[in-house]
Amino acid sequence: MRAMVLDKPGQPLRLRDVEKPRPSSGQLLVRIATCAVCRTDLHVVDGELPDPKLPLIPGHQIVGYVEEIGTQVESRFNVGDRVGIPWLGWTDGDCAYCRSKRENLCDQARFTGYTIDGGYAEFTLADARFCFHLPDRYNDVEVAPLLCAGLIGYRSYRKTGDARRLGIYGFGNAAHLIAQIALYEGRDLFVFTRPGDRATQQAATQLGAVWAGGSDEMPPQKLDAAIIFASVGALVPAALHALVKGGIVVCGGIHMSDIPSFPYADLWEERIITSVANLTRQDGKEFFNIAPRVPVKTKTETFPLEEANTALDRFRAGELSGTAVLLI
Ligand SMILES: [Zn+2]
Ligand SMILES: [Zn+2]
């Protein structure tokens, strides 16, 4: 089968003919239709995340069809079913985290397109327990960005509780999806972009944000919560400074530059800083339940599999107008 392979971080992916995998116990063999490109793929390819499997097939927002079923697979999947394969690929089910409904923190977790092979290929294997059925209202391209930007964005959003005034720093793919849910649930949305990025600010107000401005500005009212989707550590003290007492800042990314120091007074009065790591299957269940009801709409730009490097380069340069989706 054809696959785009990372031999060494910092190098472009190479188109290769690799052996088609065989499903073992508990696994599905999936014929891949689409795979959306996530910022985390960039971090993996650029060597910003430690110890990837090498050589590696990246990609963890996979939409495909069950081609073959290994032994001991639960009956919720049949050959031909459409499945979504997310970032969380496997957990031990047995550590202190797994036993307390925090499988996203599992000590032994394996991650699709990072520590196990992912979706920049014609086929992949997936542990059936971690695959999702996908809502019918979306086609294979539209639904792909929901599998990480949507899911992990949703986990970040849920951490803000019932915050009425919600700030979002960085208005990329995840933010755009989560903003739609926040508006659907009646939150007042404040969007922060790169200073001077009028186009993105306009897009945010068109979507329904009550205010949009630069990340160097203070919002007209203090925020109950803020989510940071940009990987810029300096936004943490900025967001914290914009919070009411008891407010929360949620860092929604897997990788962020260092956070500069800030006065303790900005944390005082029970303000909270937290991060979001990975996802649980429960997050997926809830998200794929609410997303079609909103309905959350995705913006995509498609590329053939063999142009994955172009997609990554354009993502890195900020030149994409939607989530890049590879057509396999
Ligand atoms: Zn575990
Ligand atoms: Zn991702």
mmCIF file of C-alpha atoms in Angstrom, residues 16-251:
data_model
loop_
_atom_site.group_PDB
_atom_site.id
_atom_site.type_symbol
_atom_site.label_atom_id
_atom_site.label_comp_id
_atom_site.label_asym_id
_atom_site.label_seq_id
_atom_site.Cartn_x
_atom_site.Cartn_y
_atom_site.Cartn_z
ATOM 1 C CA ARG A 16 6.605 4.717 -0.016
ATOM 2 C CA ASP A 17 5.164 1.367 -0.846
ATOM 3 C CA VAL A 18 4.851 -0.393 2.508
ATOM 4 C CA GLU A 19 3.340 -3.718 3.449
ATOM 5 C CA LYS A 20 -0.417 -3.689 4.029
ATOM 6 C CA PRO A 21 -0.975 -4.456 7.741
ATOM 7 C CA ARG A 22 -3.005 -7.456 9.007
ATOM 8 C CA PRO A 23 -5.466 -6.998 11.883
ATOM 9 C CA SER A 24 -4.733 -8.946 15.034
ATOM 10 C CA SER A 25 -7.067 -9.612 17.944
ATOM 11 C CA GLY A 26 -9.261 -6.598 18.761
ATOM 12 C CA GLN A 27 -8.216 -4.644 15.692
ATOM 13 C CA LEU A 28 -9.938 -3.328 12.595
ATOM 14 C CA LEU A 29 -8.211 -3.040 9.243
ATOM 15 C CA VAL A 30 -9.515 0.246 7.830
ATOM 16 C CA ARG A 31 -9.401 1.412 4.207
ATOM 17 C CA ILE A 32 -8.751 5.126 4.624
ATOM 18 C CA ALA A 33 -10.867 7.671 2.756
ATOM 19 C CA THR A 34 -9.597 10.931 4.271
ATOM 20 C CA CYS A 35 -7.211 12.111 6.957
ATOM 21 C CA ALA A 36 -7.236 15.682 8.258
ATOM 22 C CA VAL A 37 -3.953 17.381 9.120
ATOM 23 C CA CYS A 38 -3.595 18.605 12.716
ATOM 24 C CA ARG A 39 -1.104 21.085 14.157
ATOM 25 C CA THR A 40 0.209 18.189 16.239
ATOM 26 C CA ASP A 41 1.293 16.511 12.979
ATOM 27 C CA LEU A 42 3.522 19.544 12.409
ATOM 28 C CA HIS A 43 4.951 19.256 15.921
ATOM 29 C CA VAL A 44 5.711 15.555 15.297
ATOM 30 C CA VAL A 45 7.220 16.098 11.845
ATOM 31 C CA ASP A 46 9.270 19.081 13.048
ATOM 32 C CA GLY A 47 10.637 17.120 16.034
ATOM 33 C CA GLU A 48 8.944 19.193 18.744
ATOM 34 C CA LEU A 49 7.395 16.122 20.395
ATOM 35 C CA PRO A 50 9.758 13.559 21.925
ATOM 36 C CA ASP A 51 10.233 9.923 20.871
ATOM 37 C CA PRO A 52 7.880 9.321 17.945
ATOM 38 C CA LYS A 53 7.762 5.806 16.484
ATOM 39 C CA LEU A 54 10.191 5.788 13.527
ATOM 40 C CA PRO A 55 9.712 5.323 10.696
ATOM 41 C CA LEU A 56 6.218 6.727 11.212
ATOM 42 C CA ILE A 57 3.046 7.196 9.192
ATOM 43 C CA PRO A 58 1.575 10.426 10.694
ATOM 44 C CA GLY A 59 -2.079 11.458 10.874
ATOM 45 C CA HIS A 60 -4.710 11.056 13.581
ATOM 46 C CA GLN A 61 -7.974 12.422 12.165
ATOM 47 C CA ILE A 62 -8.788 9.374 10.075
ATOM 48 C CA VAL A 63 -12.038 8.569 8.303
ATOM 49 C CA GLY A 64 -12.279 5.181 6.649
ATOM 50 C CA TYR A 65 -14.248 2.015 6.067
ATOM 51 C CA VAL A 66 -13.828 -1.315 7.826
ATOM 52 C CA GLU A 67 -12.127 -3.694 5.396
ATOM 53 C CA GLU A 68 -11.415 -6.601 7.703
ATOM 54 C CA ILE A 69 -12.110 -7.426 11.338
ATOM 55 C CA GLY A 70 -9.639 -9.174 13.626
ATOM 56 C CA THR A 71 -10.697 -11.761 16.163
ATOM 57 C CA GLN A 72 -12.355 -10.688 19.419
ATOM 58 C CA VAL A 73 -13.732 -7.435 18.096
ATOM 59 C CA GLU A 74 -16.916 -6.265 19.803
ATOM 60 C CA SER A 75 -19.946 -6.427 17.548
ATOM 61 C CA ARG A 76 -20.580 -2.691 17.102
ATOM 62 C CA PHE A 77 -18.565 -2.698 13.834
ATOM 63 C CA ASN A 78 -19.236 -4.578 10.605
ATOM 64 C CA VAL A 79 -17.252 -4.824 7.393
ATOM 65 C CA GLY A 80 -18.097 -1.741 5.324
ATOM 66 C CA ASP A 81 -18.957 0.505 8.290
ATOM 67 C CA ARG A 82 -17.574 4.021 8.297
ATOM 68 C CA VAL A 83 -15.306 4.657 11.288
ATOM 69 C CA GLY A 84 -13.395 7.585 12.745
ATOM 70 C CA ILE A 85 -9.980 6.954 14.269
ATOM 71 C CA PRO A 86 -8.747 9.603 16.752
ATOM 72 C CA TRP A 87 -5.488 10.518 18.478
ATOM 73 C CA LEU A 88 -6.046 8.198 21.454
ATOM 74 C CA GLY A 89 -5.240 4.804 19.951
ATOM 75 C CA TRP A 90 -4.840 2.518 22.931
ATOM 76 C CA THR A 91 -4.751 2.521 26.757
ATOM 77 C CA ASP A 92 -3.965 -0.217 29.270
ATOM 78 C CA GLY A 93 -7.352 0.166 31.006
ATOM 79 C CA ASP A 94 -5.634 -0.710 34.228
ATOM 80 C CA CYS A 95 -3.576 2.198 35.622
ATOM 81 C CA ALA A 96 -4.773 4.632 38.294
ATOM 82 C CA TYR A 97 -5.827 7.114 35.576
ATOM 83 C CA CYS A 98 -7.759 4.604 33.488
ATOM 84 C CA ARG A 99 -9.533 3.320 36.583
ATOM 85 C CA SER A 100 -10.667 6.837 37.513
ATOM 86 C CA LYS A 101 -12.201 7.751 34.129
ATOM 87 C CA ARG A 102 -9.113 9.695 33.068
ATOM 88 C CA GLU A 103 -7.871 7.403 30.308
ATOM 89 C CA ASN A 104 -6.601 10.523 28.516
ATOM 90 C CA LEU A 105 -3.788 10.525 31.110
ATOM 91 C CA CYS A 106 -2.997 6.784 30.887
ATOM 92 C CA ASP A 107 0.662 6.035 31.629
ATOM 93 C CA GLN A 108 0.881 3.522 28.787
ATOM 94 C CA ALA A 109 -1.329 5.315 26.230
ATOM 95 C CA ARG A 110 -0.469 4.977 22.553
ATOM 96 C CA PHE A 111 -1.232 7.750 20.123
ATOM 97 C CA THR A 112 -2.284 7.461 16.482
ATOM 98 C CA GLY A 113 0.203 8.978 14.065
ATOM 99 C CA TYR A 114 2.771 9.462 16.842
ATOM 100 C CA THR A 115 3.581 6.276 18.764
ATOM 101 C CA ILE A 116 1.585 4.035 16.392
ATOM 102 C CA ASP A 117 1.111 4.435 12.629
ATOM 103 C CA GLY A 118 -1.630 6.792 11.477
ATOM 104 C CA GLY A 119 -3.636 7.854 8.482
ATOM 105 C CA TYR A 120 -1.363 9.282 5.779
ATOM 106 C CA ALA A 121 -1.768 5.937 4.015
ATOM 107 C CA GLU A 122 -4.200 3.708 2.134
ATOM 108 C CA PHE A 123 -4.860 1.419 5.115
ATOM 109 C CA THR A 124 -4.352 1.447 8.853
ATOM 110 C CA LEU A 125 -5.014 -0.744 11.856
ATOM 111 C CA ALA A 126 -7.023 0.513 14.804
ATOM 112 C CA ASP A 127 -8.095 -0.900 18.144
ATOM 113 C CA ALA A 128 -11.867 -1.187 17.673
ATOM 114 C CA ARG A 129 -12.564 0.022 21.215
ATOM 115 C CA PHE A 130 -11.154 3.461 20.386
ATOM 116 C CA CYS A 131 -12.922 3.960 17.031
ATOM 117 C CA PHE A 132 -16.060 6.042 16.621
ATOM 118 C CA HIS A 133 -19.141 5.768 14.467
ATOM 119 C CA LEU A 134 -19.492 9.143 12.735
ATOM 120 C CA PRO A 135 -22.657 11.240 12.266
ATOM 121 C CA ASP A 136 -24.310 10.600 8.871
ATOM 122 C CA ARG A 137 -24.883 14.275 8.091
ATOM 123 C CA TYR A 138 -21.178 14.792 7.337
ATOM 124 C CA ASN A 139 -19.305 13.460 4.306
ATOM 125 C CA ASP A 140 -15.807 11.956 4.632
ATOM 126 C CA VAL A 141 -14.060 15.298 4.071
ATOM 127 C CA GLU A 142 -16.266 17.440 6.322
ATOM 128 C CA VAL A 143 -16.112 15.086 9.272
ATOM 129 C CA ALA A 144 -12.333 14.549 9.363
ATOM 130 C CA PRO A 145 -11.393 17.800 11.205
ATOM 131 C CA LEU A 146 -13.886 16.961 13.947
ATOM 132 C CA LEU A 147 -11.748 14.006 15.024
ATOM 133 C CA CYS A 148 -9.082 16.078 16.772
ATOM 134 C CA ALA A 149 -9.652 19.819 16.436
ATOM 135 C CA GLY A 150 -13.281 19.142 17.320
ATOM 136 C CA LEU A 151 -12.778 16.522 20.001
ATOM 137 C CA ILE A 152 -9.893 18.001 21.952
ATOM 138 C CA GLY A 153 -11.356 21.467 21.450
ATOM 139 C CA TYR A 154 -14.551 20.145 22.990
ATOM 140 C CA ARG A 155 -12.670 18.798 26.008
ATOM 141 C CA SER A 156 -11.089 22.255 26.475
ATOM 142 C CA TYR A 157 -14.496 23.884 26.187
ATOM 143 C CA ARG A 158 -16.072 21.570 28.789
ATOM 144 C CA LYS A 159 -13.343 22.601 31.258
ATOM 145 C CA THR A 160 -14.770 26.139 31.190
ATOM 146 C CA GLY A 161 -17.914 24.881 32.955
ATOM 147 C CA ASP A 162 -20.859 27.239 32.554
ATOM 148 C CA ALA A 163 -18.745 30.356 31.915
ATOM 149 C CA ARG A 164 -20.987 32.985 30.350
ATOM 150 C CA ARG A 165 -18.263 35.255 28.970
ATOM 151 C CA LEU A 166 -15.814 33.018 27.139
ATOM 152 C CA GLY A 167 -12.551 34.229 25.603
ATOM 153 C CA ILE A 168 -10.834 32.314 22.799
ATOM 154 C CA TYR A 169 -7.205 33.081 22.011
ATOM 155 C CA GLY A 170 -6.161 31.988 18.522
ATOM 156 C CA PHE A 171 -8.953 31.484 16.011
ATOM 157 C CA GLY A 172 -7.712 28.476 14.030
ATOM 158 C CA ASN A 173 -9.438 25.181 13.283
ATOM 159 C CA ALA A 174 -10.259 24.040 16.812
ATOM 160 C CA ALA A 175 -11.404 27.513 17.880
ATOM 161 C CA HIS A 176 -13.683 27.848 14.873
ATOM 162 C CA LEU A 177 -15.400 24.549 15.684
ATOM 163 C CA ILE A 178 -15.736 25.185 19.404
ATOM 164 C CA ALA A 179 -16.983 28.757 18.894
ATOM 165 C CA GLN A 180 -20.000 27.304 17.075
ATOM 166 C CA ILE A 181 -20.868 25.084 20.052
ATOM 167 C CA ALA A 182 -20.325 27.937 22.534
ATOM 168 C CA LEU A 183 -22.672 30.203 20.557
ATOM 169 C CA TYR A 184 -25.225 27.381 20.252
ATOM 170 C CA GLU A 185 -25.143 27.091 24.049
ATOM 171 C CA GLY A 186 -25.677 30.836 24.467
ATOM 172 C CA ARG A 187 -22.215 31.925 25.602
ATOM 173 C CA ASP A 188 -20.897 35.444 24.923
ATOM 174 C CA LEU A 189 -17.817 34.945 22.812
ATOM 175 C CA PHE A 190 -14.694 37.147 22.862
ATOM 176 C CA VAL A 191 -12.122 36.261 20.203
ATOM 177 C CA PHE A 192 -8.451 37.264 20.314
ATOM 178 C CA THR A 193 -6.308 37.065 17.182
ATOM 179 C CA ARG A 194 -2.811 38.141 16.179
ATOM 180 C CA PRO A 195 -2.716 41.927 16.648
ATOM 181 C CA GLY A 196 -3.869 43.588 13.434
ATOM 182 C CA ASP A 197 -5.448 40.457 11.890
ATOM 183 C CA ARG A 198 -8.638 42.289 10.859
ATOM 184 C CA ALA A 199 -9.759 39.536 8.478
ATOM 185 C CA THR A 200 -9.891 36.881 11.222
ATOM 186 C CA GLN A 201 -11.507 39.343 13.644
ATOM 187 C CA GLN A 202 -14.189 40.057 11.068
ATOM 188 C CA ALA A 203 -14.751 36.335 10.501
ATOM 189 C CA ALA A 204 -15.213 35.900 14.260
ATOM 190 C CA THR A 205 -17.790 38.686 14.574
ATOM 191 C CA GLN A 206 -19.600 37.385 11.498
ATOM 192 C CA LEU A 207 -19.842 34.011 13.199
ATOM 193 C CA GLY A 208 -21.426 35.717 16.221
ATOM 194 C CA ALA A 209 -18.662 36.803 18.616
ATOM 195 C CA VAL A 210 -19.697 39.859 20.674
ATOM 196 C CA TRP A 211 -16.149 41.208 20.449
ATOM 197 C CA ALA A 212 -12.999 40.424 18.473
ATOM 198 C CA GLY A 213 -9.627 42.112 18.816
ATOM 199 C CA GLY A 214 -5.887 41.602 19.120
ATOM 200 C CA SER A 215 -4.346 39.353 21.775
ATOM 201 C CA ASP A 216 -2.562 42.476 23.099
ATOM 202 C CA GLU A 217 -5.926 44.103 23.899
ATOM 203 C CA MET A 218 -8.125 43.783 26.980
ATOM 204 C CA PRO A 219 -11.728 42.759 26.303
ATOM 205 C CA PRO A 220 -14.462 45.335 27.110
ATOM 206 C CA GLN A 221 -15.620 43.114 29.986
ATOM 207 C CA LYS A 222 -13.716 40.649 32.162
ATOM 208 C CA LEU A 223 -13.987 36.996 31.133
ATOM 209 C CA ASP A 224 -15.309 34.052 33.151
ATOM 210 C CA ALA A 225 -13.027 31.711 31.229
ATOM 211 C CA ALA A 226 -10.552 31.664 28.374
ATOM 212 C CA ILE A 227 -9.292 28.904 26.103
ATOM 213 C CA ILE A 228 -5.898 29.296 24.454
ATOM 214 C CA PHE A 229 -5.681 27.440 21.145
ATOM 215 C CA ALA A 230 -2.521 29.180 19.905
ATOM 216 C CA SER A 231 0.795 27.580 20.911
ATOM 217 C CA VAL A 232 2.110 30.857 22.337
ATOM 218 C CA GLY A 233 2.995 30.743 26.042
ATOM 219 C CA ALA A 234 2.884 34.539 26.379
ATOM 220 C CA LEU A 235 -0.883 34.352 25.919
ATOM 221 C CA VAL A 236 -1.297 32.621 29.301
ATOM 222 C CA PRO A 237 -0.532 35.694 31.465
ATOM 223 C CA ALA A 238 -2.468 37.876 28.995
ATOM 224 C CA ALA A 239 -5.567 35.689 29.319
ATOM 225 C CA LEU A 240 -5.183 35.383 33.076
ATOM 226 C CA HIS A 241 -5.107 39.177 33.350
ATOM 227 C CA ALA A 242 -8.462 39.371 31.545
ATOM 228 C CA LEU A 243 -10.292 37.029 33.984
ATOM 229 C CA VAL A 244 -12.810 37.694 36.747
ATOM 230 C CA LYS A 245 -12.089 36.267 40.210
ATOM 231 C CA GLY A 246 -12.289 32.473 40.174
ATOM 232 C CA GLY A 247 -11.946 32.391 36.377
ATOM 233 C CA ILE A 248 -10.100 29.692 34.457
ATOM 234 C CA VAL A 249 -7.562 29.676 31.624
ATOM 235 C CA VAL A 250 -7.494 26.408 29.649
ATOM 236 C CA CYS A 251 -4.463 25.691 27.474
#
